[in-house]
Amino acid sequence: MNTLLLNKIYDVKLNITNWKKDNLIIGLVPTMGALHKGHASLIKKAKEMCDKVVVSVFVNPIQFGPNEDYNKYPRTIDADKNICAELGVDIVFAPTPNEMYGEGNKLSNTELTFVCPPYNLTDCLCGKSRPGHFDGVATVVTKLFNITSPNYAFFGQKDAQQLYIIKKMVKDLNMNLTIIPCPIVRENDGLALSSRNSYLSAEERTWALTISKSLKEIEKLYKQGITDCSILFDTAMSILDKNLEIEYIEFRDFNTFEEVKSAKNNTLTAIAVKAGKTRLIDNIILV
Ligand code: AMP
């Protein structure tokens, strides 16, 4: 498989124009790289549904806060390209920040056009501790859509709030593509795969296992008929390792994103914690 690694927007657009002339169906999988089996599941889905698949690998500076891990975030482009080649990806698009945002690092909203999703969706869950994060995400995703003109774009339910916001953005702005949600991929012991798992010490990793454990218990209780979110919340609190710093445990209707007090089908149960310095998120949608 001849997988192209391209850094220039112009080169990507040239390929896309040719594919469009042939009426080919194009799939985009946006990532920040350090690819793992979670990303691979999105790519495999894209390969099933599309004639041509583009994977973007871009650690997007405008979605990181000043005290976050932008500089430290793992960058493994050679390994990423190999994984993409094995999976039959057509283009790996790995631009530099300058290529995406212009020379000179003018990255604030006084200098750059931002796409800002509704405040009600961005001031809660991850948005509460990461102000501006989802504006940065919506902006880069819009740019990637404009560069690659995909018919389908693939997003993981792992980042459930992001998935909800992107779907809303596509609808609100009449973007001409369909978002395909993909289920969370986990390690055998339940830990949701994440590029940030590489930061975890062995001890922190054992603490982190209690995140998926508590979500599983909530699912079990819900299936037994317990819907009171305060009970479900307390259950999670009792299972989460005491060494974890808990940022939130929230229950939201995944149709409307409104907070729910009594769980029902399609309730998103989302958890964010810090294990040492590493921020981890996970969730489950109750059915
Ligand atoms: P990231 O590189 O972390 O920005 O993730 C890129 C895409 O992969 C996003 O749509 C994520 O939701 C998705 N993703 C990350 N981890 C997983 C996972 N464990 N299972 C499924 N999708 C994932």
Coordinates of C-alpha atoms and ligand atoms in Angstrom, one line a residue:
M1 CA 0.0 0.0 0.0
N2 CA 1.4 3.3 -1.0
T3 CA 0.5 5.6 1.9
L4 CA 1.4 9.2 1.3
L5 CA 2.7 11.3 4.2
L6 CA 1.9 14.9 3.3
N7 CA 2.6 18.0 5.3
K8 CA 1.2 20.6 3.0
I9 CA -2.5 21.6 2.7
Y10 CA -2.0 22.2 -1.0
D11 CA -0.8 18.7 -1.7
V12 CA -3.7 17.2 0.2
K13 CA -6.2 19.3 -1.7
L14 CA -4.7 18.3 -5.0
N15 CA -5.3 14.6 -4.2
I16 CA -8.8 15.3 -2.9
T17 CA -9.7 17.2 -6.1
N18 CA -8.6 14.2 -8.2
W19 CA -10.6 11.8 -6.1
K20 CA -13.6 14.0 -6.3
K21 CA -13.4 14.0 -10.1
D22 CA -13.7 10.2 -9.9
N23 CA -16.7 10.5 -7.5
L24 CA -14.8 8.6 -4.8
I25 CA -16.1 8.5 -1.3
I26 CA -13.7 10.1 1.1
G27 CA -13.3 9.4 4.8
L28 CA -11.4 11.5 7.4
V29 CA -10.1 10.3 10.7
P30 CA -8.8 13.3 12.7
T31 CA -6.2 12.4 15.4
M32 CA -3.4 13.9 17.4
G33 CA -1.2 10.8 16.6
A34 CA 0.5 8.3 18.9
L35 CA -1.9 6.0 17.2
H36 CA -3.2 3.0 19.1
K37 CA -5.9 0.3 18.7
G38 CA -8.6 2.9 19.4
H39 CA -7.5 5.0 16.5
A40 CA -7.1 1.8 14.4
S41 CA -10.8 1.0 15.0
L42 CA -11.8 4.3 13.5
I43 CA -9.5 3.8 10.5
K44 CA -10.9 0.3 9.9
K45 CA -14.5 1.6 10.0
A46 CA -13.4 4.4 7.5
K47 CA -11.8 1.8 5.2
E48 CA -15.1 -0.2 5.3
M49 CA -17.2 2.8 4.3
C50 CA -15.0 4.8 2.0
D51 CA -13.0 4.5 -1.2
K52 CA -10.2 6.8 0.1
V53 CA -9.1 7.4 3.7
V54 CA -7.2 10.4 5.1
V55 CA -5.8 10.3 8.6
S56 CA -4.8 13.6 10.0
V57 CA -2.1 13.6 12.7
F58 CA -1.9 17.1 14.3
V59 CA -1.2 18.1 17.9
N60 CA -3.4 21.1 17.8
P61 CA -1.9 24.0 19.8
I62 CA -5.2 25.9 20.1
Q63 CA -7.0 23.2 22.0
F64 CA -4.4 23.1 24.8
G65 CA -4.5 25.4 27.8
P66 CA -1.3 27.1 29.0
N67 CA -0.6 24.6 31.8
E68 CA -1.5 21.5 29.7
D69 CA 0.7 18.9 28.0
Y70 CA 1.1 20.4 24.5
N71 CA 4.9 20.2 24.5
K72 CA 5.0 16.8 26.2
Y73 CA 2.3 15.2 24.1
P74 CA 3.7 12.0 22.4
R75 CA 4.8 12.6 18.8
T76 CA 5.5 9.3 17.0
I77 CA 4.9 10.1 13.3
D78 CA 7.1 7.3 11.9
A79 CA 5.3 4.6 13.9
D80 CA 1.9 6.4 13.0
K81 CA 2.7 6.2 9.3
N82 CA 3.6 2.5 9.5
I83 CA 0.3 1.8 11.3
C84 CA -1.6 3.8 8.7
A85 CA 0.2 1.9 5.9
E86 CA -0.7 -1.4 7.4
L87 CA -4.3 -0.4 7.6
G88 CA -4.4 0.8 4.0
V89 CA -4.7 4.5 4.6
D90 CA -4.3 6.6 1.5
I91 CA -3.0 9.9 3.0
V92 CA -1.5 10.7 6.4
F93 CA -1.8 14.5 6.7
A94 CA 0.7 15.7 9.3
P95 CA 0.9 19.5 9.0
T96 CA 3.0 21.8 11.2
P97 CA 1.3 24.4 13.3
N98 CA 2.6 27.1 10.9
E99 CA 1.1 25.2 8.0
M100 CA -2.3 25.2 9.7
Y101 CA -2.3 28.6 11.3
G102 CA 0.3 30.7 9.4
E103 CA 3.7 31.9 10.4
G104 CA 4.3 33.7 13.7
N105 CA 2.1 31.7 16.1
K106 CA -0.8 34.1 16.1
L107 CA -3.1 31.7 17.8
S108 CA -5.4 33.8 20.0
N109 CA -9.0 34.7 19.2
T110 CA -8.0 38.4 18.6
E111 CA -5.9 37.2 15.6
L112 CA -7.5 34.0 14.3
T113 CA -11.1 33.1 13.3
F114 CA -12.5 30.6 15.7
V115 CA -15.5 28.3 15.5
C116 CA -17.2 28.5 18.9
P117 CA -19.8 25.9 19.8
P118 CA -22.7 26.8 22.1
Y119 CA -21.6 27.8 25.6
N120 CA -24.0 25.3 27.2
L121 CA -22.0 22.5 25.6
T122 CA -18.6 23.8 26.4
D123 CA -18.8 25.1 29.9
C124 CA -19.4 21.7 31.5
L125 CA -17.6 18.4 31.8
C126 CA -14.2 18.7 30.2
G127 CA -14.9 22.3 29.2
K128 CA -15.1 23.4 32.8
S129 CA -11.4 22.7 33.5
R130 CA -10.3 23.3 29.9
P131 CA -11.7 26.8 29.0
G132 CA -11.4 27.3 25.2
H133 CA -10.6 23.7 24.5
F134 CA -13.7 22.9 22.5
D135 CA -13.4 26.2 20.5
G136 CA -9.9 25.0 19.5
V137 CA -11.3 21.5 18.6
A138 CA -14.2 22.9 16.6
T139 CA -11.9 25.3 14.8
V140 CA -9.3 22.7 13.8
V141 CA -11.9 20.1 12.9
T142 CA -13.6 22.7 10.6
K143 CA -10.3 23.4 8.9
L144 CA -9.6 19.7 8.4
F145 CA -13.1 19.3 6.9
N146 CA -12.5 22.2 4.6
I147 CA -9.1 20.8 3.6
T148 CA -10.2 17.2 3.0
S149 CA -13.9 17.6 2.0
P150 CA -14.8 14.2 3.4
N151 CA -18.1 12.5 2.9
Y152 CA -17.7 10.9 6.3
A153 CA -15.6 11.7 9.4
F154 CA -15.0 9.2 12.2
F155 CA -14.9 10.2 15.9
G156 CA -14.6 8.0 19.0
Q157 CA -17.2 7.9 21.7
K158 CA -14.2 8.0 24.1
D159 CA -14.4 11.8 23.7
A160 CA -18.2 11.8 24.0
Q161 CA -18.5 15.6 24.6
Q162 CA -16.3 16.3 21.6
L163 CA -18.4 13.9 19.5
Y164 CA -21.6 15.6 20.6
I165 CA -20.2 19.1 19.9
I166 CA -18.9 18.1 16.4
K167 CA -22.2 16.6 15.4
K168 CA -24.0 19.7 16.6
M169 CA -21.5 21.9 14.7
V170 CA -22.0 19.9 11.5
K171 CA -25.8 20.3 11.8
D172 CA -25.8 24.0 12.9
L173 CA -23.4 25.0 10.1
N174 CA -24.9 22.8 7.4
M175 CA -21.6 21.1 6.8
N176 CA -21.8 18.7 4.0
L177 CA -20.7 15.4 5.6
T178 CA -21.8 12.7 8.0
I179 CA -20.2 12.1 11.4
I180 CA -19.7 8.4 12.2
P181 CA -19.5 7.6 16.0
C182 CA -17.2 4.7 16.9
P183 CA -17.3 2.7 20.2
I184 CA -14.6 2.9 22.8
V185 CA -11.8 0.4 22.5
R186 CA -10.4 -0.9 25.8
E187 CA -7.4 -2.9 27.0
N188 CA -8.3 -6.4 28.2
D189 CA -8.4 -5.1 31.8
G190 CA -10.9 -2.4 30.9
L191 CA -8.7 0.6 30.7
A192 CA -9.8 2.8 27.7
L193 CA -7.0 3.2 25.2
S194 CA -5.5 6.7 25.2
S195 CA -2.3 8.2 23.9
R196 CA -1.9 9.7 27.4
N197 CA -1.8 6.2 29.0
S198 CA 1.9 6.2 28.1
Y199 CA 2.4 8.8 30.9
L200 CA 1.1 6.4 33.6
S201 CA 3.4 4.7 36.1
A202 CA 2.6 1.1 36.9
E203 CA 1.0 2.3 40.2
E204 CA -1.1 5.0 38.5
R205 CA -2.3 2.5 36.0
T206 CA -3.7 0.3 38.7
W207 CA -5.6 3.3 40.1
A208 CA -6.8 4.1 36.6
L209 CA -8.4 0.7 36.3
T210 CA -11.0 1.7 38.8
I211 CA -12.5 4.2 36.3
S212 CA -13.8 1.6 33.9
K213 CA -14.6 -0.6 36.9
S214 CA -16.9 2.1 38.3
L215 CA -18.6 2.6 35.0
K216 CA -19.2 -1.1 34.7
E217 CA -20.8 -1.2 38.1
I218 CA -23.0 1.8 37.2
E219 CA -24.1 -0.1 34.1
K220 CA -24.9 -3.2 36.1
L221 CA -27.0 -1.2 38.7
Y222 CA -28.8 0.6 35.9
K223 CA -29.7 -2.7 34.3
Q224 CA -31.0 -3.8 37.7
G225 CA -33.4 -0.8 37.7
I226 CA -31.5 1.7 39.8
T227 CA -31.8 5.0 38.0
D228 CA -31.2 7.6 40.8
C229 CA -28.0 9.4 39.7
S230 CA -27.0 10.3 43.2
I231 CA -26.9 6.5 44.0
L232 CA -25.0 5.9 40.8
F233 CA -22.6 8.8 41.6
D234 CA -22.0 7.4 45.2
T235 CA -21.3 4.0 43.7
A236 CA -18.6 5.4 41.4
M237 CA -17.1 7.4 44.3
S238 CA -16.8 4.2 46.4
I239 CA -15.0 2.3 43.6
L240 CA -12.7 5.0 42.3
D241 CA -9.2 4.6 43.8
K242 CA -8.7 7.1 46.6
N243 CA -5.4 8.2 45.0
L244 CA -7.2 9.6 41.9
E245 CA -8.1 13.2 41.9
I246 CA -11.7 13.3 40.7
E247 CA -12.6 16.1 38.4
Y248 CA -16.2 15.1 37.6
I249 CA -18.7 12.3 37.4
E250 CA -21.6 13.6 35.3
F251 CA -24.9 12.2 33.9
R252 CA -26.1 13.8 30.7
D253 CA -28.9 12.9 28.2
F254 CA -26.9 12.1 25.1
N255 CA -29.7 13.4 22.9
T256 CA -29.8 16.9 24.4
F257 CA -26.7 17.0 26.6
E258 CA -28.9 18.2 29.5
E259 CA -28.0 17.0 33.0
V260 CA -30.2 14.2 34.3
K261 CA -31.0 13.3 37.8
S262 CA -32.7 10.0 36.9
A263 CA -30.8 7.8 34.4
K264 CA -32.6 6.6 31.3
N265 CA -31.6 4.9 28.1
N266 CA -29.0 7.0 26.2
T267 CA -27.7 8.6 29.4
L268 CA -24.0 9.5 29.1
T269 CA -22.1 8.7 32.3
A270 CA -18.8 10.5 32.0
I271 CA -15.8 10.5 34.4
A272 CA -12.7 12.6 34.4
V273 CA -9.8 12.1 36.9
K274 CA -6.2 12.8 37.3
A275 CA -3.9 9.9 38.1
G276 CA -0.8 11.8 39.3
K277 CA -0.3 14.4 36.6
T278 CA -2.2 12.5 33.9
R279 CA -5.7 13.5 33.0
L280 CA -7.9 10.6 32.0
I281 CA -11.5 10.5 30.7
D282 CA -13.9 7.6 30.2
N283 CA -17.6 7.1 29.8
I284 CA -20.4 4.8 29.1
I285 CA -23.8 5.3 27.4
L286 CA -26.5 3.5 29.4
V287 CA -28.9 1.3 27.4
Ligands
AMP1 P1 -7.0 11.8 19.8 O1 -5.8 11.4 19.0 O2 -6.9 11.4 21.2 O3 -7.4 13.2 19.5 O4 -8.2 10.9 19.2 C1 -8.5 10.9 17.9 C2 -9.8 10.2 17.7 O5 -9.7 8.8 18.2 C3 -11.0 10.8 18.5 O6 -12.1 10.8 17.7 C4 -11.1 9.9 19.7 O7 -12.3 9.9 20.3 C5 -10.7 8.6 19.1 N1 -10.2 7.7 20.2 C6 -9.2 7.9 21.1 N2 -9.1 6.8 21.9 C7 -10.1 6.0 21.6 C8 -10.5 4.7 22.1 N3 -10.0 4.1 23.1 N4 -11.6 4.1 21.5 C9 -12.2 4.6 20.4 N5 -11.8 5.8 19.9 C10 -10.8 6.5 20.4

